[in-house]
PDB file of C-alpha atoms in Angstrom:
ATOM      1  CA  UNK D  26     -28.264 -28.641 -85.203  1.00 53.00           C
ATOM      2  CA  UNK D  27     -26.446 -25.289 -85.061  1.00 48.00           C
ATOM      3  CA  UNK D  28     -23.835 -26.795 -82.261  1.00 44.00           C
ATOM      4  CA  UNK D  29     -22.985 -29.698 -84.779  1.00 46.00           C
ATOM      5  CA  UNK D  30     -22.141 -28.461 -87.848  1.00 46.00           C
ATOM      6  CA  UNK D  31     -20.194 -25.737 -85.860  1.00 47.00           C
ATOM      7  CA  UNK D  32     -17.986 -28.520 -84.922  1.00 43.00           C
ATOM      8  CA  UNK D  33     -16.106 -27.633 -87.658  1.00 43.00           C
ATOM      9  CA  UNK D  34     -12.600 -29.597 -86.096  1.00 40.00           C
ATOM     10  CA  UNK D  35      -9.003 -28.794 -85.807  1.00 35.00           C
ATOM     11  CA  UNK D  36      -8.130 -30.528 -88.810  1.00 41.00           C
ATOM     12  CA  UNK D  37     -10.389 -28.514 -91.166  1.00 38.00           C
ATOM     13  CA  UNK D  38      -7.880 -25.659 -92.346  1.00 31.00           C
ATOM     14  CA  UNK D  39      -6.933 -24.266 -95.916  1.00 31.00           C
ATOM     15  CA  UNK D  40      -4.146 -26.047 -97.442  1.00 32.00           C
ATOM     16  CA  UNK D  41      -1.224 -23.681 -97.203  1.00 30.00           C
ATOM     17  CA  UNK D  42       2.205 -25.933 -96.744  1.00 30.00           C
ATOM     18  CA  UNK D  43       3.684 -27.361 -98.962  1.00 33.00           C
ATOM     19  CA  UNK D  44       3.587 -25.554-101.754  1.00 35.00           C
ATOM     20  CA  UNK D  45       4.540 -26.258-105.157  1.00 37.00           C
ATOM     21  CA  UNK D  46       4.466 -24.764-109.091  1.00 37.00           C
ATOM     22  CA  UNK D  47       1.277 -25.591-110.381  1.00 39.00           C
ATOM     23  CA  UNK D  48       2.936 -27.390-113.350  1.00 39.00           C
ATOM     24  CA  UNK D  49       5.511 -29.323-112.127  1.00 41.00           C
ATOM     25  CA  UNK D  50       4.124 -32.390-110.766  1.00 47.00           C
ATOM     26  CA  UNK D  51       0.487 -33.851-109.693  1.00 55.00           C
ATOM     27  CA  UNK D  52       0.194 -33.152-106.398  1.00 68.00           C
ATOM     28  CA  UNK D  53       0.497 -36.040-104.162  1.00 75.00           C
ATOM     29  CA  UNK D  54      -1.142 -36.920-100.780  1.00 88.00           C
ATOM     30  CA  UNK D  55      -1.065 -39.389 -98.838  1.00 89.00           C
ATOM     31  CA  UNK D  56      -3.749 -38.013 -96.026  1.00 93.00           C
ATOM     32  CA  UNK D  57      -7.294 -37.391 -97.335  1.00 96.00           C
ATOM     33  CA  UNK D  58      -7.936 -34.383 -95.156  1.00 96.00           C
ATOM     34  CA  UNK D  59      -5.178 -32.145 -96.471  1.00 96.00           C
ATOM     35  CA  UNK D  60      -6.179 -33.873 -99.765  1.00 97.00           C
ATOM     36  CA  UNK D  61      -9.662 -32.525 -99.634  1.00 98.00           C
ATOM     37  CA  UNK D  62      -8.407 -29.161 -98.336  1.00 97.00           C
ATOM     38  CA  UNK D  63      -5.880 -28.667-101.152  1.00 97.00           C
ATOM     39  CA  UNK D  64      -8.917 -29.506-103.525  1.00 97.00           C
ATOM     40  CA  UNK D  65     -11.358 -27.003-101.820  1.00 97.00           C
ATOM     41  CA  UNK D  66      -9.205 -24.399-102.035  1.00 97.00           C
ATOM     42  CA  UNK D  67      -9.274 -24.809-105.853  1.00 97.00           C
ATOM     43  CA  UNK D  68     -12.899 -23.688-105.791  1.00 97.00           C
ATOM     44  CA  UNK D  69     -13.392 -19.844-106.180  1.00 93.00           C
ATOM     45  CA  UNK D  70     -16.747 -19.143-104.438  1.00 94.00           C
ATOM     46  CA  UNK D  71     -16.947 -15.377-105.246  1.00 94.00           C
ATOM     47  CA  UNK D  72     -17.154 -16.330-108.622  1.00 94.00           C
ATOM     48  CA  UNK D  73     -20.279 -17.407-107.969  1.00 94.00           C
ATOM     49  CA  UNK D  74     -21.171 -14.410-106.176  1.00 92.00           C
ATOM     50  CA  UNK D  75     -21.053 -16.423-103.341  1.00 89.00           C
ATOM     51  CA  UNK D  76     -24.090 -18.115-104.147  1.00 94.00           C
ATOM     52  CA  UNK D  77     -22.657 -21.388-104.282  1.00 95.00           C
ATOM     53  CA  UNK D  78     -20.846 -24.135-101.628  1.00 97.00           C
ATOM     54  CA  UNK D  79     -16.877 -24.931-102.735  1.00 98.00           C
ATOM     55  CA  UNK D  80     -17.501 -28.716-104.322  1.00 97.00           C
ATOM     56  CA  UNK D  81     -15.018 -31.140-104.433  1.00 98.00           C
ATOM     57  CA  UNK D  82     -15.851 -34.684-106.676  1.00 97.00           C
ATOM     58  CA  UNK D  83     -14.740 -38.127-104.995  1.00 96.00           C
ATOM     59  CA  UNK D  84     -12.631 -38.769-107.457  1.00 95.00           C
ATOM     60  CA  UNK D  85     -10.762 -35.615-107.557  1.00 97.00           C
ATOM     61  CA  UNK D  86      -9.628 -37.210-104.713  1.00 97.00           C
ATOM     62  CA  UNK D  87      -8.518 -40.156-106.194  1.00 96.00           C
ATOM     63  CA  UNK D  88      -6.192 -38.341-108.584  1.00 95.00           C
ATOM     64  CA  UNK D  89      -3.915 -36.848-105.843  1.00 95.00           C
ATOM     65  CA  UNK D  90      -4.683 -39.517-102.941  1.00 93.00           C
ATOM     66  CA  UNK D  91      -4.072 -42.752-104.516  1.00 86.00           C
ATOM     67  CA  UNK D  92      -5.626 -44.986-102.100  1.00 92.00           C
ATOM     68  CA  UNK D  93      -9.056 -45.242-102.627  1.00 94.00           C
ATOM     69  CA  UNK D  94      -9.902 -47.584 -99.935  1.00 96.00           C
ATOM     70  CA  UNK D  95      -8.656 -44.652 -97.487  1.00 96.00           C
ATOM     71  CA  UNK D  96     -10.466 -42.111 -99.066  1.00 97.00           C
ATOM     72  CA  UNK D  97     -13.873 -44.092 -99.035  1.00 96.00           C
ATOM     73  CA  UNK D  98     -13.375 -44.850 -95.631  1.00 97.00           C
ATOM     74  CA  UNK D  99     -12.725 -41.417 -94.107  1.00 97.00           C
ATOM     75  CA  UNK D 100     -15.191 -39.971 -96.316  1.00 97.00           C
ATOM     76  CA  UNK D 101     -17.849 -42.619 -94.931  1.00 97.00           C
ATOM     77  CA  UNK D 102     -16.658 -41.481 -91.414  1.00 97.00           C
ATOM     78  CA  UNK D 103     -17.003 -37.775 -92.046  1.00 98.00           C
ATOM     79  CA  UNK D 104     -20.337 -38.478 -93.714  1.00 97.00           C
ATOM     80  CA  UNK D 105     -21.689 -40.808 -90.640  1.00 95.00           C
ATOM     81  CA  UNK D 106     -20.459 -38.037 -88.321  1.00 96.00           C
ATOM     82  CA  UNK D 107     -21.876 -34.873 -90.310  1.00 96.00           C
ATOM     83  CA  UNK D 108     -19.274 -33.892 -91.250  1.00 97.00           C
ATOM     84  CA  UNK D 109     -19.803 -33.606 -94.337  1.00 98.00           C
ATOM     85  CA  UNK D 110     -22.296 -34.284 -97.318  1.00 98.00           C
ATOM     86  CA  UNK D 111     -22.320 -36.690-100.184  1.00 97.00           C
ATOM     87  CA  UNK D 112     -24.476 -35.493-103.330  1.00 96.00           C
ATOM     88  CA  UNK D 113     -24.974 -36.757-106.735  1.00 93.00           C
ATOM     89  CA  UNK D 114     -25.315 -34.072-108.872  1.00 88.00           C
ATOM     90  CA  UNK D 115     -26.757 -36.054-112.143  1.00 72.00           C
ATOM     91  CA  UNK D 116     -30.121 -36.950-113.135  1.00 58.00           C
ATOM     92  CA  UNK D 117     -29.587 -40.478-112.120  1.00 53.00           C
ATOM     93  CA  UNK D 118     -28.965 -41.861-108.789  1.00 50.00           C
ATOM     94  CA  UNK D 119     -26.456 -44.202-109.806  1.00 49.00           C
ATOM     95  CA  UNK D 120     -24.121 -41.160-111.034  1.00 60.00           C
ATOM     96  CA  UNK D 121     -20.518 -42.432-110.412  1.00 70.00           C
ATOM     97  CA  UNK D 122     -20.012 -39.020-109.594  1.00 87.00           C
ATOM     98  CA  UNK D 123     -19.819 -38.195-105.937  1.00 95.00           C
ATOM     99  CA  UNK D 124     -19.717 -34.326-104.693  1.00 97.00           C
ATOM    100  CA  UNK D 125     -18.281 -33.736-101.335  1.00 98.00           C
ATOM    101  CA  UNK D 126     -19.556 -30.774 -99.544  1.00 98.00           C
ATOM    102  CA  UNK D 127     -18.291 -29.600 -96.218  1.00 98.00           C
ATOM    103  CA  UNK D 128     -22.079 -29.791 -93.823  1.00 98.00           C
ATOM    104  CA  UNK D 129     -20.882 -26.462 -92.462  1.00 97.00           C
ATOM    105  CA  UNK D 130     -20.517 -24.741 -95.746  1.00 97.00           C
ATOM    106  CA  UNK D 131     -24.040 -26.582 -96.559  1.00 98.00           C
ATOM    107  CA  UNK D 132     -25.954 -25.262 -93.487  1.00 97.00           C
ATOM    108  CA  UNK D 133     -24.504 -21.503 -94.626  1.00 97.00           C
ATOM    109  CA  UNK D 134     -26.208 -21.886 -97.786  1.00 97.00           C
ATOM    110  CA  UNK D 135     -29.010 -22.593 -96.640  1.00 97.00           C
ATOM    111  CA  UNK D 136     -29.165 -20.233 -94.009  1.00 96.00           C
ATOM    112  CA  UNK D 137     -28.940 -17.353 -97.051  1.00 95.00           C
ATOM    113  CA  UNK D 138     -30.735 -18.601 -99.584  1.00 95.00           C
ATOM    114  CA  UNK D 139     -33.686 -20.563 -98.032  1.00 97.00           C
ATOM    115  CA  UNK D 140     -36.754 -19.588 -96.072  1.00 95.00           C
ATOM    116  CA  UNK D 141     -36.550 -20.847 -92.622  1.00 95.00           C
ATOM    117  CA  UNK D 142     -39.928 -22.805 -92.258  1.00 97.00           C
ATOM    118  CA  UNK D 143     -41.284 -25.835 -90.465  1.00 97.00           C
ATOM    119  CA  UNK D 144     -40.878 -27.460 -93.336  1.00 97.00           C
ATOM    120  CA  UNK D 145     -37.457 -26.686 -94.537  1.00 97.00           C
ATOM    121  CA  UNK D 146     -35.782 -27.512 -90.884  1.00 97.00           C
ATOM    122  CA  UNK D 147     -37.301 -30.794 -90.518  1.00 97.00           C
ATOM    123  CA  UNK D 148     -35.971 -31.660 -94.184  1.00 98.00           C
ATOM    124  CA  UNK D 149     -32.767 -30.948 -92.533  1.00 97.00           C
ATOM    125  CA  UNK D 150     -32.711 -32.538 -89.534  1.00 96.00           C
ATOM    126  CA  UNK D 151     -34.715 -35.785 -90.823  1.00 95.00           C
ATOM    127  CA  UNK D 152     -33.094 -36.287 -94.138  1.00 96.00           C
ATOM    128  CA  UNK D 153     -29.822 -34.055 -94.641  1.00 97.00           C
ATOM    129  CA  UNK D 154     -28.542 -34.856 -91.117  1.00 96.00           C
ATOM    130  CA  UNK D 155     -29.766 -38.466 -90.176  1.00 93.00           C
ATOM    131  CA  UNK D 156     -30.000 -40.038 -93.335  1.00 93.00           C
ATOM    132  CA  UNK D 157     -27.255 -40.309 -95.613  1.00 91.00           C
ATOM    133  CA  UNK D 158     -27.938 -41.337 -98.271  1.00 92.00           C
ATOM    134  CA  UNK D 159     -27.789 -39.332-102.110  1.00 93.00           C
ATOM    135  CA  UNK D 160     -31.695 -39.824-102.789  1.00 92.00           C
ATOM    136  CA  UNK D 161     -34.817 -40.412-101.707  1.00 95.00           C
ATOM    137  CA  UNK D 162     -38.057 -41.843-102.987  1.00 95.00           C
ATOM    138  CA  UNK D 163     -41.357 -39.960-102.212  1.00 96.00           C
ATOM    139  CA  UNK D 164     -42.941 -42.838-100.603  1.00 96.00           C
ATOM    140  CA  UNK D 165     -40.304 -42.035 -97.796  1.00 96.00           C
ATOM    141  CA  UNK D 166     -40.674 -38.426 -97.643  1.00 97.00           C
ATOM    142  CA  UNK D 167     -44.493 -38.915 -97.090  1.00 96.00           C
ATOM    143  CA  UNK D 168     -45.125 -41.833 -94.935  1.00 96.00           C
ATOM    144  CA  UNK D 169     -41.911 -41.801 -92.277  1.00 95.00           C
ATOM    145  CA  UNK D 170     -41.089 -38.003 -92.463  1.00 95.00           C
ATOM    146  CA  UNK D 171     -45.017 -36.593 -93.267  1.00 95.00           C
ATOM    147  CA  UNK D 172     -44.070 -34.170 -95.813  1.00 97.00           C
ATOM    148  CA  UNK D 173     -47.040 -33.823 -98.188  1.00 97.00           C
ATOM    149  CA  UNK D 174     -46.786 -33.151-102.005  1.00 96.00           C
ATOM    150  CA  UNK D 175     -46.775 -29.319-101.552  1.00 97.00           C
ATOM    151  CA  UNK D 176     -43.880 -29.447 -99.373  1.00 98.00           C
ATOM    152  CA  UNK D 177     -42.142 -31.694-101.425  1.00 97.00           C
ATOM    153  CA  UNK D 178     -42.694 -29.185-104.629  1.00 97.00           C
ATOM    154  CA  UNK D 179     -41.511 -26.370-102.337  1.00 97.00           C
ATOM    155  CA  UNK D 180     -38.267 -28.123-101.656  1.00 98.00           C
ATOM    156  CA  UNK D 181     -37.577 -29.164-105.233  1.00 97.00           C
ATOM    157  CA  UNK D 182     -38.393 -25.279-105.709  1.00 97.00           C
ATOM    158  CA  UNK D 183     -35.799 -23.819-103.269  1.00 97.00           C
ATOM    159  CA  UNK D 184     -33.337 -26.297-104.629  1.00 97.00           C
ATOM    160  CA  UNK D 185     -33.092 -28.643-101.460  1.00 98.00           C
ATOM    161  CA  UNK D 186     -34.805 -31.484-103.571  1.00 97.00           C
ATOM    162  CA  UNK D 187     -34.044 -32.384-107.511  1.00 94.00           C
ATOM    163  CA  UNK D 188     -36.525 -34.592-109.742  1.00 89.00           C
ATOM    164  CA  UNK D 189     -34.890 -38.133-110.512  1.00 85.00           C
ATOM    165  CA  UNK D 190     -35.140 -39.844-113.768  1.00 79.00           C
ATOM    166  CA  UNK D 191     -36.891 -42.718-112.040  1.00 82.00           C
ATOM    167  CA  UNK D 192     -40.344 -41.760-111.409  1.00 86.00           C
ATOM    168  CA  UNK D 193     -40.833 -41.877-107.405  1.00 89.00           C
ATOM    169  CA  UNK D 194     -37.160 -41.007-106.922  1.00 92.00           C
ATOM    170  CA  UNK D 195     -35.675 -37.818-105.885  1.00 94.00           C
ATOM    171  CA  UNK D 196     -31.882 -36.695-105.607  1.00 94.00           C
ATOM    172  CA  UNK D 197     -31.219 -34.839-102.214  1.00 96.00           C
ATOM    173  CA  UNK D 198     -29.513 -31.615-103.731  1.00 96.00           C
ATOM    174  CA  UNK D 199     -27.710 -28.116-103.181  1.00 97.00           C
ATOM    175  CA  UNK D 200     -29.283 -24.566-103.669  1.00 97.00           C
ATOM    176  CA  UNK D 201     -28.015 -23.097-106.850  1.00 95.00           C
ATOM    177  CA  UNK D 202     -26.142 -26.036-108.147  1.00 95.00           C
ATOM    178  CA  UNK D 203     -27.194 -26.067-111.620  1.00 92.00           C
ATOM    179  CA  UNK D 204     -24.941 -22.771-112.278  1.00 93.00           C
ATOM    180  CA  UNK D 205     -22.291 -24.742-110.688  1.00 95.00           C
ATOM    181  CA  UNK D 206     -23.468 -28.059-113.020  1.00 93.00           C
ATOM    182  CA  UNK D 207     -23.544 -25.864-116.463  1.00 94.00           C
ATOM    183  CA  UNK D 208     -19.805 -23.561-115.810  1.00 94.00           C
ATOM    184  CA  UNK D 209     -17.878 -27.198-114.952  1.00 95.00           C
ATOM    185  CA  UNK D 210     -19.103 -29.086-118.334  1.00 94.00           C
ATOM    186  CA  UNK D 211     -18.154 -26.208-120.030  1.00 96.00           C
ATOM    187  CA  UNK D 212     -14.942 -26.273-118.459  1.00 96.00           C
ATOM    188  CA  UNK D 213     -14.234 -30.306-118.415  1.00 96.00           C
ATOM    189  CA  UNK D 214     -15.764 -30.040-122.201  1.00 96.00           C
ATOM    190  CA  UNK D 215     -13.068 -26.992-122.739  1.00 97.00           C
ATOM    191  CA  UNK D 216     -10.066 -29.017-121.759  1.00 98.00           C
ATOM    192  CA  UNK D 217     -11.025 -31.722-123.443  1.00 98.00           C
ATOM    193  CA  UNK D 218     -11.690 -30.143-127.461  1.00 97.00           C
ATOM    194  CA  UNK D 219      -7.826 -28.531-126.483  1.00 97.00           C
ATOM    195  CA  UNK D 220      -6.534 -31.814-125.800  1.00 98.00           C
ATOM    196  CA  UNK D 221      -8.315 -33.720-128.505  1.00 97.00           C
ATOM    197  CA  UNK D 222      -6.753 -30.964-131.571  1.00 96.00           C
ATOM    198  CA  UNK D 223      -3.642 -31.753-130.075  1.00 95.00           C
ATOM    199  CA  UNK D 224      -1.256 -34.753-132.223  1.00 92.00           C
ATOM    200  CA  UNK D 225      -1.914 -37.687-130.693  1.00 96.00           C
ATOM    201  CA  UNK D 226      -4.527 -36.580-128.690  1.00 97.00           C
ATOM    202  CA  UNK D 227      -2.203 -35.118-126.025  1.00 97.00           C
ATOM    203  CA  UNK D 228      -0.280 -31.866-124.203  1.00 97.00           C
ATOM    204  CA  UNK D 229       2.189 -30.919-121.501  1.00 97.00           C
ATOM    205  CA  UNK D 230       0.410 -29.475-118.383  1.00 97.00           C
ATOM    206  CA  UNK D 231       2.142 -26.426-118.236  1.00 96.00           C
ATOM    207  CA  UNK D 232       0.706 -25.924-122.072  1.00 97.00           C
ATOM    208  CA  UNK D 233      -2.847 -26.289-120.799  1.00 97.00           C
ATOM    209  CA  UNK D 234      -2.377 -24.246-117.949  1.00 96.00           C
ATOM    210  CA  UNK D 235      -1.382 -21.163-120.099  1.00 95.00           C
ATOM    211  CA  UNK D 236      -4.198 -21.800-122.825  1.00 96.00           C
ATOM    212  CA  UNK D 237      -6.910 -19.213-123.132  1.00 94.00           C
ATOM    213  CA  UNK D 238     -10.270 -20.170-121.929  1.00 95.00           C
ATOM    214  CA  UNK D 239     -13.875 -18.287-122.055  1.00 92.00           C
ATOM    215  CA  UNK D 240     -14.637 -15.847-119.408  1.00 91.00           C
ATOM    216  CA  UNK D 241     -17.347 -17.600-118.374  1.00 91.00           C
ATOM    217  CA  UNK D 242     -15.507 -20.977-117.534  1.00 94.00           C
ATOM    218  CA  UNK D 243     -15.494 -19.924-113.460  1.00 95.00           C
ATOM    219  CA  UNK D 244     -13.698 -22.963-112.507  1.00 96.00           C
ATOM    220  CA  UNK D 245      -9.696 -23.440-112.252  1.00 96.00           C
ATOM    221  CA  UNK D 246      -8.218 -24.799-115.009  1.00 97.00           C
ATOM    222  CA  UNK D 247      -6.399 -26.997-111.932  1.00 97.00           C
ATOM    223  CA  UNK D 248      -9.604 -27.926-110.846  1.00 97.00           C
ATOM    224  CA  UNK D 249     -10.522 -29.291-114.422  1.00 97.00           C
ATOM    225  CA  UNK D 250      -7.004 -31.362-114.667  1.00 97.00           C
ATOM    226  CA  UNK D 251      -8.133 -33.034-111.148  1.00 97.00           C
ATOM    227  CA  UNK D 252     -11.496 -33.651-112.940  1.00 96.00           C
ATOM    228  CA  UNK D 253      -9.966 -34.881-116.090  1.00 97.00           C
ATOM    229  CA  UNK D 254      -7.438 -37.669-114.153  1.00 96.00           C
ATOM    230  CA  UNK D 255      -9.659 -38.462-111.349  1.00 95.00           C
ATOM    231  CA  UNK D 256     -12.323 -39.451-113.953  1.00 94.00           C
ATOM    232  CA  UNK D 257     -10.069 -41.440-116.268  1.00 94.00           C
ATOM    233  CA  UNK D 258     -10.484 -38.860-119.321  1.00 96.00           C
ATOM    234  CA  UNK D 259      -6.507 -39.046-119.323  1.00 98.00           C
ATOM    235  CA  UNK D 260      -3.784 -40.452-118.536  1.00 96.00           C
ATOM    236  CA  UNK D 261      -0.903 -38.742-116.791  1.00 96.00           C
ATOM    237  CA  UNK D 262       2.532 -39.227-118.211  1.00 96.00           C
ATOM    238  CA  UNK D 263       5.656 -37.792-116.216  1.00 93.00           C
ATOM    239  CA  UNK D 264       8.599 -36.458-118.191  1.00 91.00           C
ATOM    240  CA  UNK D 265      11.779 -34.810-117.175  1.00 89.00           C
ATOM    241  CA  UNK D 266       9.604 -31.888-115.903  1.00 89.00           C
ATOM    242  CA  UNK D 267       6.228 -31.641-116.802  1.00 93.00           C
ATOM    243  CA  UNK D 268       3.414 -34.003-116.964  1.00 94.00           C
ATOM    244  CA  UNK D 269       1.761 -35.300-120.119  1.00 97.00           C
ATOM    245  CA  UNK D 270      -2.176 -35.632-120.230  1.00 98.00           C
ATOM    246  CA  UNK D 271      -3.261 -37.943-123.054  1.00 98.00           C
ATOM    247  CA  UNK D 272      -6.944 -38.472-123.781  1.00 97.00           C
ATOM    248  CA  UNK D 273      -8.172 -41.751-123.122  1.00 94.00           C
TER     249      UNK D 273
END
């Protein structure tokens, strides 16, 4: 298991070309790996005391890669090939809302904040690593994989499991993600009260970016535009040399 998600590619380095003011333009790719990469490196781990894997949503991607049928595909490769891992991070398995987490940056996680049992490494191999999809129901868990209701209440306890609306359902899920869950609302909810007490329900980019936010908002205030346009909150409106973000 170790040998494959140390795999970890050529292609997989930090986005460091290329680089532009954070205010005067969207970013624009047209490959989905440096896409990702630019995104990744948006997300400030050690503000989570390290306690947390960088997350990048699906349709951040779409914001700055505009061809969604390319991103879906490579990210169905990557996922196929563990590369990486797909999570919904809702209560609801149909969550439009895909999280992208590099399988290497999963496994470390785990490593340091899970017990290594029985239990917990066949829940890897079986479900994070040959199954692929974003949930599972219990009947699964018990009758093809033999986990038994106390090791299913273990894994929803270390965070490797998370209880689904649907009764019988549960999401397949990342150790310490509800810090991660509560600090971006309060970030994407942020942006949008600024934007929304603006006239016309609008403002320049470079406005946003110098607003001043709570201490406690962790994530990038670039990280929250991506959020906002990738998620059809706003619209993006270029002008002589800014961008303008009205509320949809």
């Amino acid at each position: 298991m170790n040998a494959l998600i140390n795999k970890r590619k050529s292609r997989d380095t930090c986005w460091t070309h290329n680089k532009r003011t954070k205010t005067d333009t969207i970013n624009d790719f047209s490959d989905v790996s440096k896409a990702y990469d630019y995104l990744r490196s948006l997300f400030a781990t050690e503000k989570f005391s390290q306690k947390i894997v960088p997350i990048v949503w699906r349709h951040q991607l779409y914001a700055i890669c505009h061809n969604k049928t390319l991103i879906d595909r490579q990210l169905n490769t990557w996922s196929k090939s563990s590369y990486i891992r797909l999570f919904r991070l809702g209560s609801t398995a149909d969550d439009n809302e895909v999280a992208v987490v590099l399988m290497s940056d999963f496994q470390e996680l785990v490593d340091k904040c899970c017990p290594k049992t029985i239990i917990t490494e066949r829940y890897l191999k079986k479900v994070i690593y040959e199954k692929h999809s974003t949930h599972i129901s219990c009947d699964v868990l018990k009758n093809e994989y033999q986990f038994n209701e106390e090791n299913i209440i273990e894994l929803v306890r270390i965070g490797l499991l998370a209880r689904h609306l649907n009764v019988g359902q549960l999401l397949v899920s990342i150790p310490n993600v509800g810090e991660f869950v509560k600090t971006f609302h309060l970030g994407r909810n942020t942006l949008i009260s600024i934007i929304k007490k603006n006239k016309y329900k609008e403002i320049l980019k470079s406005e946003l970016m110098k607003k001043r936010y709570p201490k406690n908002m962790k994530l990038s205030v670039e990280y929250h535009i991506n959020d906002l346009i990738g998620s059809q909150t706003v619209e993006v409106i270029k002008t002589s040399n800014d961008l303008l973000l009205r509320l949809l």
